[in-house]
Amino acid sequence: MNIRPVIEYLQGLQVQTCKALEAADGEARFIEDAWQRAEGGGGITCMLRGGQVFEQAGVGFSHVFGEQLPPSASQLRPELAGARFQATGLSTVIHPLNPYVPTVHCNVRFFMASRDGQDPVWWFGGGFDLTPYYGFHEDAVDWHRTARKACDAIDASLYPVFKKNCDEYFFIRHRSEARGIGGLFFDDYNSGEFEQDFRLLKSVGEHFLEAYLPIVERRRDHPFGDRERRFQLYRRGRYVEFNLVYDRGTLFGLQSGGRTESILMSLPPQVHFDYDWHPEPGSPEEALYKEFLPARDWLAS
């Protein structure tokens, strides 16, 4: 199977994403950091730091291959444990400066595994999710409306499934709370039609910034002070907890011998942990927990 078209698409998407984020920030620029993996493959990590809108943004492309598929990648297909593999993907994580602008994550990826004398097994995965610190109903609805649009371009039945997957996956079990307001998540996806599934990957990748940048424009100049900034840094701690404890992409990167700096680019540049902190009753911070983090159908009306 020729996966070169997938690789080339993801490389092009990385360039487009970086250009769009630089334009949105208006000040900072990405630096490129190419890396090689001793066992096979490598990638390019693009990092933007200290922008007037984005405190940190990472857009990382990778294409790695090897003789033994890592355990995290064969979790849903245990029969493939230890098979030869190729994996390529693009991950974007953005941590804005203003607490009223949400953190956001997008990942699109492709895996292929094979054993001697057998046809290769392949699947796609990906999605995007939003992590606000101060919730706005308009933003949540628009975010999910565009997520549904990305799915409907391929199959109208996909959005409810992928939305539910996202709510369940980005749930911090030891805290009994969601990381954010969800979006789309799919993994181990193979409909049997490679070209159709590749179109799904493209649709998710191309609708990501369409969903996110209008929210950035609405909230980037919202006034904030020390209280809002402290709450943002506190909630970023939940982001760290999820990524280091549960995230399968992080586990795959570490287990496959990937470059640690690139794997952990998703972590926020600043974070604060407060022992046994609770929001004040009736506060905007409490509203995040009560009105936005619990899973709900944002498009019901």
Coordinates of C-alpha atoms in Angstrom, one line a residue:
M1 CA 0.0 0.0 0.0
N2 CA 1.3 3.4 -1.0
I3 CA 0.9 5.9 1.9
R4 CA 2.9 8.7 0.3
P5 CA -0.3 10.7 -0.6
V6 CA -1.2 10.7 3.2
I7 CA 2.3 11.8 4.1
E8 CA 2.3 14.6 1.5
Y9 CA -1.1 15.8 2.5
L10 CA -0.1 16.0 6.2
Q11 CA 3.1 17.9 5.3
G12 CA 1.1 20.4 3.3
L13 CA -1.5 20.8 6.1
Q14 CA 1.3 21.6 8.5
V15 CA 2.5 24.4 6.3
Q16 CA -1.0 25.8 5.9
T17 CA -1.8 25.6 9.6
C18 CA 1.4 27.4 10.6
K19 CA 0.7 30.2 8.1
A20 CA -2.9 30.6 9.3
L21 CA -1.8 30.8 13.0
E22 CA 0.9 33.3 12.2
A23 CA -1.6 35.5 10.4
A24 CA -4.0 35.2 13.3
D25 CA -1.4 36.1 15.9
G26 CA 0.0 38.9 13.8
E27 CA 3.4 39.0 15.6
A28 CA 5.1 35.7 16.4
R29 CA 6.5 33.3 13.9
F30 CA 7.1 29.5 14.0
I31 CA 10.5 28.0 14.2
E32 CA 11.1 24.6 12.4
D33 CA 12.9 21.8 14.3
A34 CA 13.5 18.7 12.1
W35 CA 14.4 15.5 13.9
Q36 CA 15.3 11.9 13.0
R37 CA 14.4 8.7 14.8
A38 CA 17.2 6.1 15.1
E39 CA 14.8 3.2 14.5
G40 CA 13.3 4.7 11.4
G41 CA 11.6 7.9 10.3
G42 CA 11.4 11.4 11.8
G43 CA 9.5 14.6 11.6
I44 CA 9.3 18.3 11.8
T45 CA 8.1 20.1 14.9
C46 CA 7.1 23.8 14.4
M47 CA 6.8 25.9 17.5
L48 CA 5.5 29.4 18.1
R49 CA 6.1 31.1 21.5
G50 CA 5.5 34.4 23.1
G51 CA 2.9 35.7 20.6
Q52 CA 0.4 38.5 21.3
V53 CA -2.5 36.0 20.9
F54 CA -0.8 32.5 21.3
E55 CA 1.4 32.0 24.3
Q56 CA 2.5 28.8 22.7
A57 CA 1.5 26.8 19.6
G58 CA 3.0 23.5 18.4
V59 CA 2.3 21.9 15.0
G60 CA 4.1 18.6 14.7
F61 CA 4.4 16.3 11.7
S62 CA 5.9 12.8 12.1
H63 CA 6.4 9.7 9.9
V64 CA 7.9 6.8 11.8
F65 CA 8.3 3.1 11.1
G66 CA 9.8 0.1 12.8
E67 CA 9.8 -3.6 13.3
Q68 CA 7.5 -3.7 16.4
L69 CA 4.2 -1.9 16.8
P70 CA 4.1 -0.3 20.3
P71 CA 1.5 -1.6 22.7
S72 CA -0.5 1.7 22.8
A73 CA -1.1 1.4 19.0
S74 CA -2.2 -2.3 19.2
Q75 CA -4.6 -1.7 22.2
L76 CA -7.6 -2.2 20.0
R77 CA -5.9 -4.8 17.8
P78 CA -3.9 -7.1 20.2
E79 CA -3.3 -9.6 17.4
L80 CA -1.0 -7.0 15.8
A81 CA 1.3 -6.6 18.8
G82 CA 4.9 -6.6 17.6
A83 CA 4.1 -6.3 13.9
R84 CA 6.0 -4.1 11.5
F85 CA 4.4 -0.7 11.3
Q86 CA 4.4 2.7 9.7
A87 CA 2.6 5.7 11.3
T88 CA 2.2 9.3 10.1
G89 CA 0.3 12.1 11.7
L90 CA 0.0 15.8 12.4
S91 CA -0.7 17.2 15.8
T92 CA -1.6 20.8 16.7
V93 CA -1.9 22.1 20.2
I94 CA -2.5 25.8 20.9
H95 CA -2.3 27.5 24.3
P96 CA -3.5 31.2 24.0
L97 CA -2.4 34.0 26.3
N98 CA -5.9 35.4 27.0
P99 CA -7.9 33.1 29.4
Y100 CA -11.1 33.8 27.4
V101 CA -9.6 32.2 24.3
P102 CA -9.8 28.4 24.6
T103 CA -6.9 25.9 24.4
V104 CA -7.4 23.6 21.4
H105 CA -6.0 20.3 20.1
C106 CA -6.2 18.6 16.7
N107 CA -4.7 15.4 15.5
V108 CA -5.0 13.4 12.3
R109 CA -3.1 10.2 11.7
F110 CA -2.7 7.0 9.7
F111 CA -1.3 3.6 10.8
M112 CA -0.3 0.6 8.8
A113 CA 0.9 -2.8 10.3
S114 CA 1.9 -5.9 8.5
R115 CA 3.3 -9.4 9.1
D116 CA 5.0 -11.7 6.6
G117 CA 2.7 -13.4 4.2
Q118 CA -0.3 -11.3 5.2
D119 CA -2.0 -8.2 3.7
P120 CA -1.3 -5.0 5.6
V121 CA -3.8 -3.8 8.1
W122 CA -4.5 0.0 8.1
W123 CA -6.6 2.5 9.9
F124 CA -7.1 6.2 10.3
G125 CA -7.6 8.3 13.5
G126 CA -8.0 11.8 14.6
G127 CA -10.3 14.6 15.7
F128 CA -10.3 17.9 17.5
D129 CA -11.4 19.1 20.9
L130 CA -11.8 22.5 22.6
T131 CA -10.8 23.3 26.2
P132 CA -12.2 26.6 27.3
Y133 CA -11.5 28.3 30.6
Y134 CA -14.5 30.6 30.5
G135 CA -17.4 29.2 28.6
F136 CA -19.5 30.9 26.0
H137 CA -22.6 29.2 24.6
E138 CA -22.1 30.8 21.2
D139 CA -18.6 29.4 20.9
A140 CA -19.6 25.9 22.0
V141 CA -22.4 25.7 19.5
D142 CA -20.3 27.1 16.6
W143 CA -17.5 24.7 17.5
H144 CA -19.8 21.6 17.4
R145 CA -21.7 22.9 14.3
T146 CA -18.4 23.0 12.3
A147 CA -17.4 19.6 13.7
R148 CA -20.7 18.2 12.4
K149 CA -20.1 19.8 9.1
A150 CA -16.7 18.1 8.8
C151 CA -18.3 14.7 9.3
D152 CA -21.4 15.4 7.2
A153 CA -19.1 16.0 4.2
I154 CA -18.4 12.3 4.3
D155 CA -21.3 10.6 6.2
A156 CA -24.0 12.3 8.2
S157 CA -24.1 9.3 10.7
L158 CA -20.5 10.0 11.9
Y159 CA -20.8 13.1 14.0
P160 CA -23.0 11.6 16.8
V161 CA -20.6 8.7 17.1
F162 CA -17.4 10.7 17.0
K163 CA -18.8 13.3 19.4
K164 CA -19.6 10.6 21.9
N165 CA -16.2 9.1 21.4
C166 CA -14.7 12.5 22.2
D167 CA -16.7 13.0 25.3
E168 CA -15.7 9.6 26.6
Y169 CA -12.0 9.8 25.6
F170 CA -11.2 13.3 27.0
F171 CA -12.6 12.5 30.4
I172 CA -10.2 12.7 33.3
R173 CA -11.3 9.7 35.3
H174 CA -9.4 10.4 38.5
R175 CA -11.0 13.9 38.6
S176 CA -14.4 12.7 37.4
E177 CA -14.5 15.7 35.0
A178 CA -14.1 16.4 31.3
R179 CA -11.0 18.1 29.9
G180 CA -13.2 20.5 27.9
I181 CA -16.3 20.6 25.8
G182 CA -15.3 17.9 23.3
G183 CA -15.6 17.8 19.6
L184 CA -14.6 14.8 17.4
F185 CA -12.5 11.7 18.2
F186 CA -12.1 8.5 16.1
D187 CA -9.5 5.8 16.2
D188 CA -8.9 2.4 14.5
Y189 CA -11.2 3.7 11.7
N190 CA -11.4 1.6 8.6
S191 CA -14.6 1.5 6.6
G192 CA -13.0 -0.8 4.0
E193 CA -12.8 2.1 1.5
F194 CA -9.3 3.7 1.8
E195 CA -10.1 6.8 -0.4
Q196 CA -13.3 7.6 1.5
D197 CA -11.5 7.3 4.9
F198 CA -8.7 9.5 3.5
R199 CA -11.3 12.1 2.6
L200 CA -12.6 11.9 6.2
L201 CA -9.1 12.6 7.5
K202 CA -8.8 15.6 5.1
S203 CA -12.2 17.0 6.1
V204 CA -11.4 16.9 9.8
G205 CA -8.0 18.5 9.1
E206 CA -9.4 21.2 7.0
H207 CA -12.4 22.1 9.3
F208 CA -10.2 22.5 12.4
L209 CA -9.2 26.1 11.9
E210 CA -12.5 27.0 10.4
A211 CA -14.0 26.0 13.8
Y212 CA -11.3 27.6 16.0
L213 CA -10.2 30.9 14.5
P214 CA -13.6 32.6 14.6
I215 CA -13.6 31.9 18.4
V216 CA -10.1 33.4 18.7
E217 CA -11.2 36.6 16.9
R218 CA -14.2 37.0 19.2
R219 CA -12.3 36.5 22.5
R220 CA -8.7 37.6 21.9
D221 CA -9.3 41.2 23.1
H222 CA -11.6 40.3 26.1
P223 CA -10.3 42.1 29.2
F224 CA -8.8 39.9 31.9
G225 CA -6.8 40.2 35.1
D226 CA -4.9 38.1 37.7
R227 CA -8.0 36.1 38.7
E228 CA -8.7 34.9 35.2
R229 CA -5.0 34.2 34.5
R230 CA -4.6 32.2 37.7
F231 CA -7.7 30.1 36.8
Q232 CA -6.3 29.5 33.3
L233 CA -3.1 28.2 34.7
Y234 CA -4.9 26.0 37.2
R235 CA -7.1 24.5 34.5
R236 CA -4.0 23.9 32.4
G237 CA -3.0 21.5 35.1
R238 CA -5.9 19.3 34.1
Y239 CA -4.5 19.4 30.6
V240 CA -1.1 18.1 31.8
E241 CA -2.7 15.4 33.9
F242 CA -4.7 14.0 31.0
N243 CA -1.8 14.1 28.5
L244 CA 0.6 12.4 30.9
V245 CA -1.8 9.8 32.3
Y246 CA -4.2 8.9 29.6
D247 CA -3.3 10.2 26.1
R248 CA -2.6 7.4 23.7
G249 CA -0.7 9.6 21.3
T250 CA 1.7 10.6 24.0
L251 CA 2.1 6.9 25.1
F252 CA 2.7 5.9 21.5
G253 CA 5.4 8.5 20.9
L254 CA 7.2 7.5 24.1
Q255 CA 6.9 3.8 23.5
S256 CA 8.0 4.0 19.9
G257 CA 11.2 5.9 20.8
G258 CA 10.1 9.2 19.4
R259 CA 11.6 12.6 20.2
T260 CA 10.6 13.6 23.7
E261 CA 10.6 17.3 23.1
S262 CA 8.2 16.9 20.1
I263 CA 6.0 14.4 21.9
L264 CA 5.6 16.8 24.9
M265 CA 5.0 19.9 22.8
S266 CA 1.4 19.7 23.9
L267 CA 2.2 20.7 27.5
P268 CA 1.4 24.3 28.3
P269 CA 4.3 26.7 28.9
Q270 CA 3.0 27.8 32.3
V271 CA 0.8 25.9 34.7
H272 CA -0.2 26.2 38.4
F273 CA -1.5 23.6 40.8
D274 CA -3.6 24.6 43.8
Y275 CA -4.2 22.1 46.5
D276 CA -7.9 21.2 46.9
W277 CA -9.2 24.4 45.2
H278 CA -12.9 24.9 44.5
P279 CA -14.6 27.7 42.6
E280 CA -16.7 30.3 44.4
P281 CA -20.5 29.6 44.2
G282 CA -22.1 31.6 41.5
S283 CA -18.8 32.6 39.9
P284 CA -17.8 32.3 36.2
E285 CA -15.3 29.7 37.2
E286 CA -18.1 27.5 38.7
A287 CA -20.1 28.0 35.6
L288 CA -17.4 26.2 33.6
Y289 CA -17.8 23.2 35.8
K290 CA -21.6 23.2 35.9
E291 CA -22.6 24.4 32.5
F292 CA -19.9 23.5 30.1
L293 CA -17.8 20.5 31.2
P294 CA -20.7 18.0 31.6
A295 CA -21.3 16.2 28.3
R296 CA -24.3 17.6 26.4
D297 CA -25.7 17.9 23.0
W298 CA -24.8 21.4 22.0
L299 CA -26.7 21.2 18.7
A300 CA -30.0 19.9 20.2
S301 CA -31.9 23.1 19.5

